[in-house]
Coordinates of C-alpha atoms in Angstrom, one line a residue:
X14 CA 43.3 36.0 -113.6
X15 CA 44.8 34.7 -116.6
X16 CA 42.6 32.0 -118.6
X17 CA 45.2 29.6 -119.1
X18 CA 46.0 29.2 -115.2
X19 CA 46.1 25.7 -113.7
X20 CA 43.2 24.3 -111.3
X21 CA 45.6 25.1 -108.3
X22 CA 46.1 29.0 -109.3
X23 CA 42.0 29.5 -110.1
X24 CA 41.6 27.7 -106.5
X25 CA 43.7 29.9 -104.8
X26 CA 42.4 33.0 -106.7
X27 CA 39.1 32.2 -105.4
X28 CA 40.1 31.5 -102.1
X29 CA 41.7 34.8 -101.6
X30 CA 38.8 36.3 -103.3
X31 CA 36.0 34.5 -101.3
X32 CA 38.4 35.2 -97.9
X33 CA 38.4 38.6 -98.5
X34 CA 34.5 38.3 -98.6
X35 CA 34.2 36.2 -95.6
X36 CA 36.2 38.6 -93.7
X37 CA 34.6 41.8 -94.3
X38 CA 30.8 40.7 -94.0
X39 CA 28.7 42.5 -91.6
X40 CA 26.2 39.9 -91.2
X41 CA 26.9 35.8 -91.7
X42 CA 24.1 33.9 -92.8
X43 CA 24.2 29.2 -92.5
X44 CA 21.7 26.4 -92.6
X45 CA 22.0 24.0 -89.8
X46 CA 22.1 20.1 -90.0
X47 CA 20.6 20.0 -87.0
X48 CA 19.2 22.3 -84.2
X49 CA 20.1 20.3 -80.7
X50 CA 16.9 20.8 -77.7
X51 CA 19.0 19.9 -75.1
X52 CA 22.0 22.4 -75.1
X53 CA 20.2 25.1 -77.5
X54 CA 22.8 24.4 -80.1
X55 CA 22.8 24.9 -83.9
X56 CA 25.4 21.8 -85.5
X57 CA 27.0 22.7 -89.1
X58 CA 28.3 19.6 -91.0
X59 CA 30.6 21.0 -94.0
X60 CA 34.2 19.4 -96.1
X61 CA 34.6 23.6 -97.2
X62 CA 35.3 25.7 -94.2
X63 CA 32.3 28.3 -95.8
X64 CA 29.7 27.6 -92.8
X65 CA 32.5 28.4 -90.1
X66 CA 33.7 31.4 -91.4
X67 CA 30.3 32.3 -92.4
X68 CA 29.1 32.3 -88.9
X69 CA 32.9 33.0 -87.2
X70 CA 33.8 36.4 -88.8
X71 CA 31.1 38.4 -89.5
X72 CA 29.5 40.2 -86.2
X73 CA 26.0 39.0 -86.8
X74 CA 25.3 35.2 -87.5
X75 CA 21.7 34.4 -88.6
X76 CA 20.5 30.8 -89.0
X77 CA 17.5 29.5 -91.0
X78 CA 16.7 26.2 -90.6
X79 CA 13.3 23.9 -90.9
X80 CA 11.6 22.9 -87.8
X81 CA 12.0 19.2 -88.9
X82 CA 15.7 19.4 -88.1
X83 CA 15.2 20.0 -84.1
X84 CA 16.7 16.6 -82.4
X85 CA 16.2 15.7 -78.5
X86 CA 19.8 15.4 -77.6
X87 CA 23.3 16.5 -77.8
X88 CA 24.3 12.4 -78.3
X89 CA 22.3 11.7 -80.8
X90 CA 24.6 12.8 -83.0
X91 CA 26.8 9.9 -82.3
X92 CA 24.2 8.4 -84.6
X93 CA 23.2 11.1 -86.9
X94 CA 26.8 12.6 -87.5
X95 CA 28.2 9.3 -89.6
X96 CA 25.3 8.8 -91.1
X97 CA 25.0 11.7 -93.1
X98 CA 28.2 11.7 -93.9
X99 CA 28.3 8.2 -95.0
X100 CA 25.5 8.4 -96.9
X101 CA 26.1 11.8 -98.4
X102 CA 29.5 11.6 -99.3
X103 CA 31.3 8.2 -98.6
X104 CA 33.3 9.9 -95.6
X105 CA 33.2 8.5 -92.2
X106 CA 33.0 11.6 -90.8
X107 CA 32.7 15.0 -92.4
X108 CA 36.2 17.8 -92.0
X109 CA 34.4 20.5 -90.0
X110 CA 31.5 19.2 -87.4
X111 CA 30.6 22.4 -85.4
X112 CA 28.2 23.4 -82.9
X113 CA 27.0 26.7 -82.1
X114 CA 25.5 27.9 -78.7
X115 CA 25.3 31.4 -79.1
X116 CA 27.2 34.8 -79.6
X117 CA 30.7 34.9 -78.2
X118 CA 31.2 35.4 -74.3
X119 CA 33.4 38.1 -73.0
X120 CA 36.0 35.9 -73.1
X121 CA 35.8 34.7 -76.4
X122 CA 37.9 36.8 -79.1
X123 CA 36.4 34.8 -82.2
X124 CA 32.7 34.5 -83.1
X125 CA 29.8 36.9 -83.6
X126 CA 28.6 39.5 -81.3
X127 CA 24.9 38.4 -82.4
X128 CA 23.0 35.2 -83.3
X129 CA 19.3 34.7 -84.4
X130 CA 18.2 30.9 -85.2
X131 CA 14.6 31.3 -87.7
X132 CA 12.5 28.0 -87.7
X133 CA 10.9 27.7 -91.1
X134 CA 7.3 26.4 -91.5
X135 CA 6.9 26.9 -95.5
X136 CA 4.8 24.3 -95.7
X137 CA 6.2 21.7 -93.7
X138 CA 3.4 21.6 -90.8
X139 CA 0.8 20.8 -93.8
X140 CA 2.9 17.4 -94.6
X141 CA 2.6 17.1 -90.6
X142 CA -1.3 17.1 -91.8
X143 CA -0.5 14.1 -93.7
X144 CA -0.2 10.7 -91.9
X145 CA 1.9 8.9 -94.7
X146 CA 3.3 11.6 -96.0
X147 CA 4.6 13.2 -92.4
X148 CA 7.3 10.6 -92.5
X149 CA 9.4 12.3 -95.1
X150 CA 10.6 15.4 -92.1
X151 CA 12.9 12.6 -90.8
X152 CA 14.8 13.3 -94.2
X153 CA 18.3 14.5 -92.5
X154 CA 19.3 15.8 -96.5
X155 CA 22.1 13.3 -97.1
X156 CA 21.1 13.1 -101.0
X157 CA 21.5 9.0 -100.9
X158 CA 18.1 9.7 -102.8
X159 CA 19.5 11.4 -105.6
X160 CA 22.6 9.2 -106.3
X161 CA 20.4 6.0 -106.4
X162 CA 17.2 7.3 -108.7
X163 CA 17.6 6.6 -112.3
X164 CA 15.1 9.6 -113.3
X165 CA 17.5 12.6 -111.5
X166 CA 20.9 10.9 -113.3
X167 CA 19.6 11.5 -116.4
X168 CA 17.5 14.7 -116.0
X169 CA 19.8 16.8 -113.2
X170 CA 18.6 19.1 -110.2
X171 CA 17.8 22.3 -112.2
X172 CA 15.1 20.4 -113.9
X173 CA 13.1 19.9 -110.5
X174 CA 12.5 23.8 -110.1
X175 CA 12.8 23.4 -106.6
X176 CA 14.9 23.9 -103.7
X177 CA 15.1 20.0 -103.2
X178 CA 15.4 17.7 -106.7
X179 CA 15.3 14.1 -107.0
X180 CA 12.9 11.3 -105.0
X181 CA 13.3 13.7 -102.0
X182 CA 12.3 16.9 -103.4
X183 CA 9.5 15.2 -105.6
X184 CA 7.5 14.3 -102.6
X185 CA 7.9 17.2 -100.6
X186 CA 7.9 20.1 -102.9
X187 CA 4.2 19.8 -103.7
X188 CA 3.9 21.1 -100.0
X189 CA 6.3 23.4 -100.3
X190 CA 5.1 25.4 -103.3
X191 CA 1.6 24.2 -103.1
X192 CA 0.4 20.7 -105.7
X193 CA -0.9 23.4 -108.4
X194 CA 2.5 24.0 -109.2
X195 CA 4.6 21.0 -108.2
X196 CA 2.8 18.2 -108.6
X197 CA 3.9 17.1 -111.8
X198 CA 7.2 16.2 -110.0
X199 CA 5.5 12.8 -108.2
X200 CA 4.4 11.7 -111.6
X201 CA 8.1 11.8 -112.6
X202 CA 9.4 8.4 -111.6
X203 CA 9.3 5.0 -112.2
X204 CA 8.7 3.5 -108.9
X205 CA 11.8 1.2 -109.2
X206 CA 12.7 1.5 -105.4
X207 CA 16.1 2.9 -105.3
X208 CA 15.2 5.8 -103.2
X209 CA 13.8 3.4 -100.2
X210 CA 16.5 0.9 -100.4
X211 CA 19.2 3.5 -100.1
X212 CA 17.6 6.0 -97.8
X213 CA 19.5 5.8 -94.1
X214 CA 16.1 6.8 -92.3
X215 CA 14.2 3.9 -93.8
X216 CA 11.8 6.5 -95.6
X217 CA 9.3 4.6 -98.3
X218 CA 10.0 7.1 -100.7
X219 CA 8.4 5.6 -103.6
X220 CA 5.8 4.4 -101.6
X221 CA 5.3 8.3 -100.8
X222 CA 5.4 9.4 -104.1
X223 CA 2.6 7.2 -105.2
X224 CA 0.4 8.5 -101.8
X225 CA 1.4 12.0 -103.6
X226 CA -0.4 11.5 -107.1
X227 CA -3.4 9.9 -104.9
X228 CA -3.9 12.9 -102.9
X229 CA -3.2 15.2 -106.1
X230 CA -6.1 13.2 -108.4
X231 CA -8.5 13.0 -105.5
X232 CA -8.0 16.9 -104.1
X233 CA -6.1 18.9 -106.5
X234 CA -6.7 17.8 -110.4
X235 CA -10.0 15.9 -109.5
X236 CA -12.7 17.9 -112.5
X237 CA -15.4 15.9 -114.9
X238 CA -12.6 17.0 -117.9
X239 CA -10.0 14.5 -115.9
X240 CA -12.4 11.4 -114.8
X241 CA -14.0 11.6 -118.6
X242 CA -10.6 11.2 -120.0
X243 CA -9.0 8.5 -117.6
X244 CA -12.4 6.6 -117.9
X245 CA -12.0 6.6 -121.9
X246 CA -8.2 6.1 -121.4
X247 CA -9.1 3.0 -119.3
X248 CA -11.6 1.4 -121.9
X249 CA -9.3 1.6 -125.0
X250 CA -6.4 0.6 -122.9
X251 CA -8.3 -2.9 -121.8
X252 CA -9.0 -3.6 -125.4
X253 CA -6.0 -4.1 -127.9
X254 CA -7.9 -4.1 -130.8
X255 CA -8.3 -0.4 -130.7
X256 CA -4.4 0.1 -130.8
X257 CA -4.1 -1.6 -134.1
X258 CA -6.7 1.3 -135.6
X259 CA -5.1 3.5 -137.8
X260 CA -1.4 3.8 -138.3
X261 CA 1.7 5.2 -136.1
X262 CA 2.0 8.1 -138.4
X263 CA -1.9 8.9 -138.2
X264 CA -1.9 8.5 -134.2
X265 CA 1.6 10.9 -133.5
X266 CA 0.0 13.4 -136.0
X267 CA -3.5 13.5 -134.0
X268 CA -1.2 13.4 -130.1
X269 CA 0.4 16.4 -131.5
X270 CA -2.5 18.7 -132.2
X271 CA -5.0 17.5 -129.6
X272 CA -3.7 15.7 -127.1
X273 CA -0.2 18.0 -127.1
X274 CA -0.4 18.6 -123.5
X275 CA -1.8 16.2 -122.0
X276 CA 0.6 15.5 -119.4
X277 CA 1.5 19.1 -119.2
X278 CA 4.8 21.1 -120.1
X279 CA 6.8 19.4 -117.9
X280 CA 6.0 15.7 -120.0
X281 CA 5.3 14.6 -123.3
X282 CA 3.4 11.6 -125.0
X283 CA 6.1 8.9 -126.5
X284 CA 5.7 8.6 -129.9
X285 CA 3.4 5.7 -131.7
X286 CA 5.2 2.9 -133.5
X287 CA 4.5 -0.6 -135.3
X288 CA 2.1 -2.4 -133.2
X289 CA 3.7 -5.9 -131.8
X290 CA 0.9 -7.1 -134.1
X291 CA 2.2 -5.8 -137.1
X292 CA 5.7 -6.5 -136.3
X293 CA 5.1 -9.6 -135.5
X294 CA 3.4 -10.5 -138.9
X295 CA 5.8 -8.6 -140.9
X296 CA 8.8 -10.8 -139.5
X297 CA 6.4 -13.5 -140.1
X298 CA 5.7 -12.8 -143.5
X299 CA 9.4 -12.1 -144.2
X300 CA 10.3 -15.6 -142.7

């Protein structure tokens, strides 16, 4: 392909390419948006095409999904349907809506000869553990979250080091890959609300997020190292006089060698300044 093509002949490159791919696979493999009790079906929600011809051509069609996306009943997506869509992407209703019920029948000269449906754990039956935090597995993945929050607009997905970024993946990634490794990703928000007033299923993400950091200080990070520090933390916070000790430059240079860390990698101290005190008598002064 030749780099100065237009946007429509690098699409249609693609599309040939990608076809060609889709056509010739052995084995097909697709999420699901939800698994449906009643009727044993797998639904696909999708603008692209990619999950029907992932799971139409190919002779073996494999679906891994989390056990949190099992619904009672065929109709409930008359409710669940629009609002992912709406929420997700603006759309009324997504372009492909399909549901899966098996292999193909005799009859049938599309589809594959094989399907297997895997029901992933990974973690999710030890947020079941949690009372609070359980109500996050009625999360249907619309990413309302993600649009609304302030924190994942300025920092992006890849940032999160996790399958799921933003409010959503924040509380439920510490389960996932364990609070040793993730938990960092609760303390990164500002509590504002925007999660909870967008999220369709009513889920008090924030609210969650600040059970997350409980349960991490009280299980996880609880040692003598942590309560000695918040407790001196706490008795120069509640007295101002001890801010005004020392200048800015003294206090970034002394953060920087001993206190570098202190909120791990993933964060960092912001830097000392003027004391309102100071600048308030300096604009004083120069009055």
């Amino acid at each position: 392909m030749d780099e100065n093509s237009t946007a429509e002949e690098m699409t249609e490159f693609v599309r040939q390419l990608l076809r060609e791919k889709f056509t010739s696979a052995e084995v097909g493999i697709t999420g699901a948006n939800f698994i449906i009790e009643d009727i044993g079906g797998v639904a696909i929600t999708e603008n692209e095409g990619n999950g029907i011809m992932s799971s139409s051509f190919p002779k073996t069609h494999i679906v891994i999904a989390g056990i949190e996306k099992i619904i009672p009943k065929l109709t409930d997506l008359d409710i669940f349907w629009p609002v992912l869509s709406s929420h997700g992407t603006g759309q009324a209703i997504t372009v492909y809506n399909t549901i899966f019920t098996g292999p193909k029948k005799g009859n049938e000269e599309s589809g594959p000869e094989e399907m297997h449906v895997i029901l992933l754990d990974n973690g999710r039956t030890n947020v079941l553990k949690h009372e609070i935090q359980s109500d996050i597995l009625a999360c249907i993945r619309c990413g309302a979250c993600l649009n609304a929050c302030p924190i994942y607009k300025n920092i992006g997905g890849y940032t999160y080091e996790a399958t799921y970024g933003g409010p959503i993946g924040s509380v439920i990634s510490p389960f996932y890959q364990g609070f040793e490794k993730s938990a960092h990703l609760s303390y990164a928000c500002t509590i504002c609300g925007k999660c909870t007033e967008v999220c369709p299923e009513k889920i008090d993400l924030h609210l969650l997020l600040l059970h997350n950091r409980n349960l991490d200080v009280e299980t996880y990070s609880k040692n003598w190292i942590f309560s000695v520090s918040m407790n001196i933390y706490k008795f120069v916070t509640l007295r101002v006089k001890f801010f005004d000790i020392g200048f800015a430059g003294l206090k970034n240079f002394f953060i920087s060698v001993f206190a570098k860390n202190v909120f791990g990698q993933k964060r960092s101290l912001p830097p000392f300044k003027k004391s309102f005190r100071d600048q308030y008598l300096n604009k004083k002064n120069k009055l």
